[in-house]
XYZ file of C-alpha atoms in Angstrom:
705
model
C -55.933 1.665 40.125
C -57.963 3.328 42.180
C -60.711 4.185 40.951
C -61.472 0.911 38.955
C -60.874 -0.088 42.390
C -62.981 3.255 44.153
C -65.908 2.597 41.378
C -66.838 -0.894 42.520
C -64.813 -3.476 39.308
C -62.989 -6.365 39.681
C -58.808 -6.205 39.662
C -57.768 -8.734 37.514
C -54.339 -10.943 39.136
C -52.436 -9.325 36.338
C -53.524 -5.767 36.313
C -52.947 -5.567 39.721
C -49.134 -7.758 39.115
C -48.354 -5.288 36.047
C -49.398 -2.291 38.313
C -46.892 -2.894 41.367
C -43.839 -3.329 39.471
C -43.997 -0.298 38.279
C -44.703 1.893 41.282
C -41.836 -0.934 42.231
C -39.648 -0.104 39.747
C -40.334 3.526 40.011
C -39.668 3.867 44.202
C -43.384 5.122 44.424
C -43.399 2.801 47.688
C -46.668 4.777 49.374
C -48.998 3.907 45.946
C -47.268 0.368 45.780
C -48.835 0.037 49.932
C -51.745 1.162 48.657
C -51.681 -1.585 45.854
C -50.858 -4.151 48.420
C -53.779 -3.265 50.216
C -56.898 -2.832 47.584
C -55.099 -6.416 45.899
C -56.297 -7.622 49.728
C -59.566 -6.052 49.624
C -59.685 -7.708 46.631
C -58.461 -10.811 47.434
C -55.812 -10.260 45.408
C -52.729 -13.139 46.798
C -49.579 -11.449 46.149
C -48.399 -14.141 43.180
C -45.083 -16.000 43.172
C -46.305 -13.859 39.598
C -46.635 -10.715 41.626
C -43.271 -10.573 42.319
C -41.792 -11.710 38.792
C -43.310 -8.708 37.242
C -42.218 -6.554 39.471
C -38.261 -7.744 39.229
C -39.013 -7.993 35.506
C -40.090 -3.859 35.779
C -37.162 -3.330 37.577
C -35.043 -4.970 35.210
C -36.727 -3.311 32.887
C -36.483 -0.299 35.069
C -32.394 -0.616 35.469
C -33.777 -0.517 38.989
C -31.133 -3.006 41.522
C -32.173 -1.569 44.726
C -35.772 -1.816 44.447
C -35.154 -5.453 42.972
C -33.097 -6.533 45.823
C -35.652 -5.774 48.361
C -38.383 -8.070 46.071
C -36.049 -10.780 46.455
C -35.893 -10.015 50.232
C -39.988 -9.912 50.121
C -39.664 -13.690 48.746
C -38.476 -15.045 51.179
C -40.465 -12.665 54.187
C -43.161 -14.542 52.291
C -41.418 -18.407 51.339
C -41.571 -18.059 48.418
C -38.850 -18.556 46.290
C -37.105 -17.881 43.792
C -35.939 -18.799 41.217
C -33.252 -18.154 38.711
C -34.575 -16.238 35.587
C -36.089 -14.156 39.314
C -32.188 -14.010 39.930
C -31.416 -13.239 36.385
C -33.508 -10.333 36.740
C -32.169 -9.193 39.766
C -29.031 -9.478 38.932
C -29.814 -7.831 35.625
C -30.910 -4.972 36.969
C -28.650 -4.050 39.156
C -25.560 -4.063 35.808
C -27.966 -1.889 34.365
C -27.638 0.484 36.604
C -24.280 0.333 36.994
C -23.559 -1.893 40.732
C -21.645 -4.575 38.762
C -20.212 -5.905 41.897
C -22.985 -6.739 43.179
C -24.826 -8.031 40.723
C -21.933 -10.676 39.845
C -22.094 -11.293 43.909
C -25.720 -12.029 43.310
C -24.697 -14.055 40.306
C -22.165 -16.555 42.005
C -24.695 -16.890 45.041
C -27.102 -18.628 42.733
C -24.422 -21.226 41.116
C -26.722 -23.843 42.861
C -30.161 -23.643 41.741
C -31.619 -25.709 40.292
C -31.931 -24.918 36.134
C -35.163 -24.983 35.155
C -36.982 -23.171 31.972
C -33.575 -20.691 32.724
C -29.991 -21.842 32.322
C -27.569 -20.721 34.732
C -25.744 -19.884 31.493
C -27.796 -18.411 29.853
C -28.352 -15.777 32.964
C -24.417 -15.074 32.342
C -25.120 -14.541 28.075
C -27.393 -12.037 30.083
C -25.595 -10.289 31.759
C -22.730 -10.455 29.611
C -24.191 -8.845 27.214
C -24.688 -5.792 29.118
C -21.700 -5.493 30.221
C -20.463 -5.475 26.873
C -23.362 -2.944 25.256
C -22.622 -1.067 27.979
C -18.214 -0.797 27.684
C -17.334 -2.471 30.635
C -14.965 -4.572 28.224
C -12.644 -6.028 31.398
C -15.622 -6.922 33.504
C -16.779 -9.150 30.440
C -13.913 -10.298 29.624
C -13.203 -11.442 33.484
C -16.221 -12.532 34.462
C -15.512 -15.089 30.433
C -12.266 -16.162 32.657
C -14.538 -17.349 35.567
C -16.550 -19.274 34.123
C -14.710 -22.492 34.268
C -14.138 -21.929 37.602
C -17.312 -21.472 38.917
C -18.826 -24.986 37.308
C -20.358 -23.569 34.551
C -19.462 -23.881 31.121
C -18.723 -21.811 28.475
C -19.449 -22.167 24.566
C -18.251 -21.532 22.116
C -22.014 -18.474 21.055
C -20.095 -17.254 24.992
C -16.443 -16.266 23.166
C -18.224 -15.415 20.270
C -20.719 -13.646 21.828
C -17.380 -11.555 24.040
C -14.846 -11.717 20.800
C -17.205 -9.813 18.741
C -18.280 -7.469 21.325
C -15.247 -6.885 22.052
C -14.394 -6.248 17.849
C -16.934 -3.708 16.871
C -16.538 -1.415 19.782
C -12.986 -1.385 19.151
C -9.129 -2.746 16.761
C -7.840 -1.218 20.149
C -8.908 -4.849 21.242
C -7.512 -6.640 18.629
C -4.726 -7.886 21.099
C -7.451 -8.468 24.576
C -9.119 -11.259 20.874
C -6.211 -12.117 19.420
C -5.748 -14.260 22.921
C -8.730 -15.002 23.682
C -8.591 -16.710 20.758
C -5.801 -18.869 21.802
C -7.533 -19.713 25.056
C -10.552 -21.323 23.182
C -6.602 -23.194 21.281
C -6.410 -24.234 23.823
C -8.955 -26.288 24.835
C -8.875 -30.139 24.167
C -12.374 -29.818 24.281
C -13.471 -30.059 20.443
C -16.922 -28.035 22.125
C -14.955 -25.253 22.961
C -12.660 -24.351 19.180
C -13.356 -21.094 17.106
C -16.128 -21.819 14.806
C -15.733 -19.527 11.979
C -17.273 -16.563 12.796
C -14.799 -16.090 14.873
C -11.786 -16.348 13.061
C -13.590 -14.336 10.008
C -14.228 -11.298 13.072
C -10.657 -11.734 14.000
C -9.060 -11.621 10.554
C -11.325 -9.057 9.097
C -9.943 -6.943 11.768
C -6.463 -8.176 11.470
C -6.913 -6.564 7.890
C -9.092 -3.082 9.539
C -5.519 -2.128 11.310
C -2.937 -3.831 8.298
C -1.262 -6.279 10.559
C -1.919 -8.674 7.238
C 1.085 -11.147 8.785
C -1.974 -11.944 12.049
C -4.242 -12.242 9.371
C -2.327 -14.553 6.791
C -1.596 -16.538 10.499
C -4.609 -16.862 11.885
C -6.158 -18.206 8.203
C -3.664 -20.492 8.288
C -4.053 -22.375 11.765
C -7.641 -22.005 11.708
C -8.823 -24.737 13.043
C -12.331 -24.458 11.616
C -13.334 -24.650 7.947
C -13.451 -21.329 5.819
C -16.209 -19.990 5.078
C -16.639 -17.472 1.382
C -16.444 -14.527 3.206
C -13.165 -16.192 5.252
C -11.527 -15.763 1.546
C -12.806 -12.926 -0.023
C -11.055 -11.184 3.192
C -7.773 -12.054 2.690
C -7.931 -11.472 -1.044
C -9.438 -7.959 -0.582
C -6.270 -7.722 1.284
C -3.308 -9.133 0.516
C -5.146 -9.335 -3.902
C -3.124 -5.335 -3.657
C 0.350 -5.770 -2.728
C 3.546 -8.064 -3.256
C 1.462 -10.683 -2.117
C -0.734 -11.239 -5.040
C -0.378 -15.106 -5.774
C -1.500 -15.819 -2.294
C -4.771 -14.403 -4.046
C -5.008 -16.260 -6.998
C -4.038 -19.455 -5.399
C -6.604 -18.368 -2.606
C -9.156 -18.523 -5.559
C -7.731 -21.985 -6.767
C -8.285 -23.442 -3.036
C -11.729 -21.656 -3.069
C -12.635 -23.332 -6.963
C -11.705 -26.505 -4.995
C -13.091 -26.443 -2.054
C -16.083 -28.191 -1.704
C -19.648 -26.380 0.009
C -17.676 -22.455 -1.189
C -19.574 -20.278 -3.959
C -17.011 -17.678 -5.460
C -19.371 -14.825 -5.303
C -17.939 -11.782 -7.485
C -16.243 -10.554 -4.050
C -13.893 -12.830 -4.935
C -14.375 -12.366 -8.730
C -12.858 -8.847 -8.101
C -10.730 -9.426 -5.719
C -9.024 -11.885 -8.284
C -9.560 -9.381 -10.608
C -7.216 -7.223 -9.191
C -4.567 -9.714 -7.878
C -4.746 -10.784 -11.416
C -4.285 -6.933 -12.604
C -1.380 -5.759 -10.132
C 0.544 -8.732 -11.867
C 0.215 -7.266 -14.687
C -1.911 -10.335 -15.958
C -3.967 -7.802 -17.703
C -5.375 -10.493 -20.233
C -6.867 -13.014 -17.919
C -7.713 -9.949 -15.959
C -9.808 -9.163 -17.913
C -10.682 -12.668 -18.700
C -12.775 -13.295 -15.949
C -15.367 -10.054 -16.707
C -16.049 -13.642 -19.055
C -16.529 -16.008 -16.134
C -18.654 -13.596 -14.010
C -21.365 -13.439 -17.500
C -20.997 -16.767 -18.262
C -22.225 -17.794 -14.244
C -24.592 -15.176 -15.067
C -23.948 -13.783 -11.118
C -25.129 -9.461 -10.849
C -22.554 -7.508 -11.550
C -21.483 -4.081 -9.332
C -19.598 -1.090 -9.721
C -17.091 -2.389 -7.291
C -16.779 -5.486 -10.285
C -16.659 -2.959 -12.854
C -14.182 -0.812 -10.846
C -11.405 -3.565 -11.127
C -12.132 -4.220 -14.045
C -11.611 -0.450 -15.363
C -8.512 -0.020 -13.343
C -6.723 -3.032 -14.653
C -6.923 -1.928 -17.679
C -5.415 1.643 -16.423
C -2.806 -1.128 -15.495
C -2.460 -1.996 -19.271
C -2.430 0.896 -20.797
C -6.189 0.215 -21.879
C -7.789 3.477 -22.543
C -10.337 2.560 -25.277
C -11.463 -0.775 -23.544
C -11.565 0.964 -20.584
C -14.110 3.843 -21.792
C -16.036 0.508 -23.361
C -16.069 -0.924 -20.466
C -17.944 2.641 -18.798
C -20.143 2.365 -21.412
C -21.309 -1.178 -20.958
C -21.404 0.122 -17.141
C -24.134 2.455 -17.881
C -26.297 0.135 -20.741
C -27.024 -2.073 -18.072
C -28.244 0.595 -15.741
C -24.544 0.393 -13.455
C -23.785 4.020 -12.139
C -20.166 4.039 -11.868
C -18.687 5.690 -8.622
C -16.188 8.332 -8.196
C -14.036 5.585 -7.771
C -14.757 3.787 -10.989
C -14.382 8.058 -13.072
C -11.190 7.559 -10.865
C -9.911 4.430 -12.248
C -10.968 5.751 -15.938
C -9.063 9.138 -15.661
C -6.351 7.314 -15.167
C -6.820 4.630 -17.969
C -7.111 7.604 -19.616
C -3.878 9.062 -18.541
C -1.970 6.603 -18.696
C -2.659 5.878 -23.144
C -1.773 10.084 -22.997
C -5.673 10.924 -23.322
C -5.505 13.525 -21.667
C -8.100 15.427 -23.212
C -10.927 12.234 -22.223
C -9.255 12.637 -18.879
C -10.775 15.836 -18.403
C -13.265 15.410 -20.601
C -14.731 12.195 -17.811
C -13.401 14.349 -14.989
C -16.970 17.686 -16.316
C -18.775 14.443 -16.721
C -19.350 14.283 -13.015
C -19.221 18.230 -12.550
C -22.292 17.823 -15.075
C -23.866 15.117 -13.227
C -23.754 16.660 -9.821
C -21.171 13.819 -8.096
C -19.177 14.536 -5.623
C -15.418 15.030 -6.290
C -13.253 14.286 -4.677
C -9.347 13.934 -3.877
C -8.108 10.511 -5.172
C -10.526 11.706 -8.813
C -9.066 15.364 -8.395
C -5.401 13.202 -8.247
C -5.994 10.877 -10.904
C -6.487 13.719 -13.728
C -3.465 15.663 -12.721
C -1.426 12.235 -12.529
C -2.742 11.879 -16.632
C -1.371 15.028 -17.602
C 2.079 14.439 -15.421
C 2.190 11.211 -17.004
C 1.216 12.690 -20.762
C 3.743 14.884 -19.767
C 6.438 12.931 -19.452
C 6.103 10.559 -22.302
C 5.882 13.503 -24.192
C 8.895 14.640 -22.448
C 10.708 11.240 -23.161
C 9.580 10.840 -27.086
C 11.020 14.479 -27.858
C 14.468 12.683 -26.006
C 14.355 9.550 -28.270
C 13.788 11.108 -30.618
C 16.949 13.275 -30.262
C 19.085 10.134 -30.156
C 17.549 8.570 -33.082
C 19.656 8.861 -36.209
C 16.363 9.650 -37.485
C 15.003 12.511 -35.665
C 15.506 14.524 -38.534
C 12.572 13.102 -40.822
C 10.354 12.982 -37.953
C 10.769 16.001 -36.335
C 7.960 17.618 -38.301
C 5.142 14.905 -36.711
C 2.524 15.584 -33.772
C 4.479 19.348 -33.916
C 0.705 20.519 -33.314
C 0.983 17.938 -29.146
C 3.980 21.157 -28.293
C 1.987 24.598 -27.881
C -0.332 22.670 -25.708
C 1.241 22.599 -21.821
C -0.309 20.712 -19.584
C 1.897 21.592 -16.588
C -1.243 24.352 -16.837
C -4.502 22.418 -16.432
C -2.171 20.531 -13.250
C -1.925 24.110 -11.904
C -5.888 24.734 -12.921
C -6.647 21.276 -11.607
C -5.709 22.244 -7.651
C -6.730 25.858 -7.675
C -9.777 24.875 -8.373
C -9.691 21.767 -6.208
C -9.912 24.884 -3.846
C -12.535 26.396 -4.752
C -14.384 22.879 -4.985
C -13.916 22.433 -1.152
C -11.563 19.821 -1.896
C -7.693 19.792 0.483
C -5.137 18.976 -1.798
C -3.097 16.155 -0.473
C 0.763 15.490 -1.026
C -0.334 13.800 -4.268
C -2.600 16.408 -6.058
C 0.759 18.093 -5.387
C 3.662 16.060 -6.524
C 2.017 15.222 -10.175
C 1.100 19.303 -10.215
C 5.628 19.577 -9.890
C 5.532 16.140 -12.203
C 3.929 18.048 -14.510
C 5.920 21.221 -15.098
C 8.646 19.577 -14.397
C 8.327 17.394 -17.793
C 8.442 21.271 -19.082
C 10.966 22.820 -18.072
C 8.863 24.817 -15.662
C 11.058 24.172 -12.347
C 10.258 28.237 -11.494
C 6.606 26.738 -10.800
C 7.751 23.540 -8.831
C 9.455 25.307 -7.067
C 6.656 27.225 -5.880
C 4.382 24.139 -5.070
C 6.966 22.590 -3.248
C 7.345 25.804 -0.894
C 3.500 25.629 -1.071
C 3.687 22.076 0.350
C 6.351 23.092 2.497
C 3.857 24.820 4.790
C -0.056 23.515 4.063
C -0.791 21.218 7.087
C 0.181 17.657 7.450
C -1.607 15.409 4.201
C 0.331 18.124 2.565
C 4.137 17.724 3.677
C 5.731 16.820 1.057
C 7.029 13.573 0.333
C 9.726 11.764 -1.161
C 7.856 11.695 -4.918
C 7.648 15.341 -4.792
C 10.617 16.953 -3.229
C 12.569 13.602 -6.472
C 9.973 15.608 -9.015
C 10.684 19.303 -7.680
C 14.710 18.066 -8.318
C 14.148 17.053 -12.189
C 12.748 19.856 -12.909
C 15.571 21.824 -11.727
C 18.259 18.926 -13.019
C 16.034 19.761 -16.493
C 16.310 23.285 -16.449
C 20.450 23.413 -15.229
C 19.546 24.081 -12.270
C 20.827 22.473 -10.561
C 21.859 24.553 -6.959
C 17.863 25.143 -6.756
C 17.834 20.799 -6.679
C 20.387 20.342 -3.986
C 18.473 22.992 -1.739
C 15.594 20.857 -2.536
C 17.837 17.691 -1.843
C 18.809 19.369 1.571
C 15.340 20.104 2.194
C 13.974 16.182 1.845
C 16.885 15.051 4.271
C 16.019 18.721 6.828
C 12.795 17.242 6.244
C 13.456 13.592 7.770
C 12.863 11.321 4.824
C 15.619 9.181 3.351
C 16.577 9.704 0.372
C 15.701 6.703 -1.708
C 18.083 6.069 -5.570
C 15.320 8.057 -7.862
C 16.214 10.656 -5.667
C 20.137 10.302 -6.001
C 19.767 9.738 -9.492
C 17.818 13.143 -9.743
C 20.194 14.711 -8.528
C 23.332 13.543 -10.055
C 21.409 14.035 -13.808
C 21.475 17.504 -12.690
C 24.806 17.676 -11.649
C 25.391 16.199 -15.595
C 23.417 19.141 -17.033
C 25.836 22.196 -14.829
C 29.663 19.723 -15.160
C 29.850 19.713 -11.230
C 31.893 17.113 -11.220
C 32.683 17.184 -7.148
C 29.593 17.747 -6.221
C 28.470 14.579 -8.592
C 31.265 12.840 -7.017
C 30.673 13.544 -3.305
C 27.077 12.509 -4.175
C 28.290 9.339 -4.690
C 30.201 8.679 -1.928
C 27.129 9.901 -0.046
C 25.453 7.327 -2.065
C 28.503 4.731 -2.186
C 28.099 5.229 1.790
C 30.724 6.823 2.046
C 29.635 9.983 3.908
C 30.062 11.314 6.826
C 26.196 10.533 7.847
C 24.937 8.773 4.198
C 23.538 5.225 4.565
C 23.369 2.925 1.888
C 20.874 0.769 2.614
C 18.331 3.118 0.477
C 20.203 4.893 -2.429
C 22.313 1.589 -4.423
C 23.266 3.238 -7.218
C 22.881 1.706 -10.446
C 24.183 2.175 -13.291
C 21.764 5.183 -14.222
C 23.929 6.687 -11.047
C 26.712 5.204 -12.900
C 26.531 6.676 -16.999
C 25.215 10.232 -14.846
C 28.151 10.368 -11.725
C 30.916 9.284 -14.415
C 28.959 11.734 -17.449
C 30.260 14.850 -14.988
C 33.288 13.779 -15.095
C 36.263 15.092 -17.453
C 38.824 11.988 -18.017
C 41.269 14.465 -19.343
C 42.848 15.935 -15.324
C 44.920 13.203 -13.184
C 41.917 14.409 -10.793
C 39.282 12.819 -12.052
C 40.914 9.995 -13.716
C 41.918 9.240 -9.740
C 37.860 9.894 -9.273
C 36.430 7.301 -13.179
C 38.749 4.784 -11.321
C 37.688 4.486 -8.060
C 34.004 5.021 -9.096
C 34.356 1.919 -11.551
C 36.030 0.069 -9.003
C 32.787 0.840 -6.254
C 30.505 0.241 -9.442
C 32.669 -3.728 -9.741
C 32.542 -4.430 -6.421
C 29.123 -4.461 -6.123
C 27.375 -5.503 -9.721
C 26.757 -3.143 -11.935
C 28.762 -3.791 -15.019
C 31.449 -6.753 -14.875
C 29.735 -9.177 -13.045
C 31.763 -12.019 -11.554
C 28.724 -15.030 -13.276
C 28.775 -12.696 -16.381
C 30.694 -14.825 -19.794
C 33.518 -11.715 -19.324
C 36.662 -13.323 -18.335
C 40.338 -11.221 -17.961
C 41.197 -10.587 -21.862
C 37.880 -10.149 -22.925
C 34.868 -8.044 -21.650
C 31.140 -7.506 -23.450
C 31.019 -3.939 -23.618
C 27.577 -3.117 -25.950
C 25.151 -1.676 -24.823
C 27.400 0.671 -22.215
C 26.457 4.536 -22.228
C 29.971 6.251 -23.646
C 30.860 8.056 -20.266
C 30.715 3.891 -19.300
C 32.620 2.641 -21.604
C 35.200 5.105 -21.412
C 36.060 4.000 -18.158
C 35.545 0.492 -17.852
C 38.282 0.637 -20.888
C 40.689 2.277 -18.245
C 39.428 -0.363 -15.232
C 40.644 -2.958 -17.706
C 43.573 -2.964 -19.173
C 45.073 -0.878 -15.859
C 43.553 -4.964 -14.861
C 45.370 -6.719 -16.360
C 48.171 -5.219 -16.407
C 48.273 -5.425 -12.276
C 47.945 -8.906 -13.372
C 50.620 -9.541 -15.564
C 52.643 -7.688 -12.659
C 51.520 -10.586 -10.642
C 53.006 -13.309 -13.105
C 49.556 -13.388 -15.318
C 51.062 -14.394 -18.790
C 49.669 -10.992 -21.799
C 46.995 -12.584 -24.826
C 44.755 -10.504 -26.937
C 42.457 -8.135 -24.817
C 38.812 -7.970 -26.394
C 36.172 -5.855 -26.250
C 32.478 -6.177 -27.866
C 30.680 -3.587 -28.713
C 27.856 -5.144 -30.738
C 26.965 -4.711 -33.884
C 24.413 -2.393 -35.671
C 22.994 -0.065 -32.776
C 23.849 3.576 -33.645
C 24.642 5.381 -31.179
C 25.714 8.174 -32.574
C 24.700 10.830 -31.255
C 23.754 9.488 -27.675
C 24.291 11.833 -24.738
C 27.775 12.488 -24.108
C 28.771 10.528 -27.419
C 30.778 11.811 -29.758
C 29.962 10.791 -34.065
C 33.061 10.410 -36.883
C 34.639 9.154 -39.425
C 32.669 8.665 -42.389
C 29.436 7.986 -40.736
C 27.209 6.331 -44.936
C 31.339 4.525 -44.596
C 30.624 3.418 -41.233
C 27.053 2.219 -41.610
C 28.309 -0.190 -45.202
C 30.598 -1.565 -42.668
C 28.706 -2.424 -39.936
C 30.321 -0.473 -37.636
C 29.043 1.297 -35.138
C 29.927 4.104 -32.706
C 30.026 3.030 -28.848
C 33.084 0.374 -31.263
C 34.868 3.054 -33.179
C 34.514 5.437 -29.526
C 36.105 2.455 -28.121
C 38.796 2.413 -30.669
C 39.317 6.071 -30.435
C 39.812 6.568 -26.637
C 42.327 3.904 -27.064
C 44.999 5.001 -29.616
C 43.183 8.854 -27.415
C 43.176 9.004 -23.319
C 46.794 5.567 -23.081
C 50.314 6.996 -24.411
C 51.899 5.177 -25.614
C 48.652 5.245 -27.747
C 46.714 1.078 -28.039
C 46.153 0.412 -31.612
C 43.546 -1.894 -32.432
C 42.090 -4.346 -35.180
C 37.971 -4.543 -35.781
C 38.420 -9.398 -36.937
C 36.888 -9.573 -40.812
C 33.889 -12.430 -39.182
C 33.336 -10.512 -36.062
C 32.810 -6.720 -36.598
C 31.215 -5.678 -33.272
C 34.024 -6.220 -31.778
C 37.595 -4.796 -31.080
C 40.484 -6.228 -30.509
C 43.715 -5.514 -28.740
C 47.128 -7.775 -30.413
C 49.190 -9.027 -27.084
C 52.166 -7.579 -28.547
C 50.033 -3.762 -28.428
C 48.779 -4.387 -24.965
C 53.048 -5.806 -24.000
C 54.826 -1.922 -25.233
C 51.573 -0.668 -23.420
C 52.638 -2.554 -20.211
C 56.453 -2.001 -20.791
C 56.277 1.168 -20.447
C 53.439 0.907 -17.652
C 56.649 -0.221 -16.006
C 59.074 2.446 -16.555
C 56.833 5.259 -15.783
């Protein structure tokens, strides 16, 4: 500027104003004096625009101190600053960090005339600066003080603060809720929250897993929900026990005027149907979306493939994967994980591993979720094999079908599971608790209890993400149980408690199975009492026994000893009390009881209970009647675990006999003194009847004893 002046060039007002403002903002006051001198020599006045430009430069440079000097100079020069000038000065102070001075200056402008600038606009600008500088408390205080200063905040004012609070951190969630409540309490329709505010609150509620608040906010909305609102809620409830609510939201969307479901809506609906096991309905949405001409994406296909996984439709899952590729939609890691799970649930572990190798061949990053899906595929196949073999063993046709699928037995799936764990580590992917749990399940299903124990030990030495969870412990206990290693199973059970994990029914049943295999009656009885809340530190809230529990604990007790007979009676009475067997709401009566479907140990204990109950009733004045026990017809339990074959098989079959019926007749003769002999009615082959005469004879003998 000095060179131009010395050269005799004519300087413009705007050029001088901008140069002057730049120097003021930079605190170059010596140069400011020079510029003022040059302007005076060229008869360029200091207009209001000069001061406004200086204030703008101060604001840009966050120089509040100089901005205050400019305002002071304006007043000395009889130039009245307007609201815009004050706004620039306030902003300069706030950007500088002089919050109190800035707000104080703002409050001095409350009575200024509003022209191009409004007082509300000044407040919005200050709030924006505060929020951008993380001065959240100051911003909230300023907002709540506006009404007292006579400046009415608008919906936008609240939206600015609430959405900024939530974007900064989910920790501001509660204060945002309070601001929402503050708005809703206003009587003015102009102050009611808009859809954007509600969406921000709901979205954050979902992010921090506060689903109940999200639902409450939605149900009490005073603004019309939009598709973002519906999609947000559907996304969080679709994969939970509230999946039915997600489908209700879909119906609401379809009925709501002005709202059109999009691909996200249908993706969430598909996930909800899959969660509800309505796989066909989930997959029908494929046709709906295609008919509507919507653009399909990887998320939608992943949801469809996941539905196939839940429905054991591995062929359909692979077909959809191929369809994606044909449409040019690149499958994601989550897509592959869902497809691998589908293969695993369908017993197609080789295809699952093939998909994993495809990912590696494409150079895709394989994360822990995908590895877990592959290991789980191996575990699921191993468990299905074990289940199939068990079914064959108890089938009357076991010898005829034992030669089928023998080739499968040579493939040891537990080795593949351990190999995948090692591959994860080589790839720099840290196995988590689910990785180890699935591998332990694979080992356990194939009787590799030592490998299962080793994996538990690795987990116990690991970090927080890989510490053994309830699933891992239960799988390891099952592995030991199948191999008769009850002591290791008991040790694992106690380790689980030491780790602060409350065993559930599945954990208890796994332990009881190991005790049954090892014939450990005392330990099994103690565990039963613990499950029933009788133990010293027991808690039956999470471990209520069921029919599996009852079967295994009774299966360990030899009914020949007096001590065990008392235990059997005690256990069965508790089971009846809990409604596990002979429920009050059944059609059973004092003298007629349905035993069909019971395992041999449970049926044996039931007979003792029924006859002792009848004995007590007679002692209390009840008349003796025939005892009818329903066993059912056409089901062979001959080789069931704990069962005992008897007699001529061909003869039993031809007469319509069942192993349970004949077993009941046998134990009534062998376990009771005097023996109770039963007959089979001519037209009721699935029942046995002890006549009231035989019952009276047995009762008389008990009274003598």
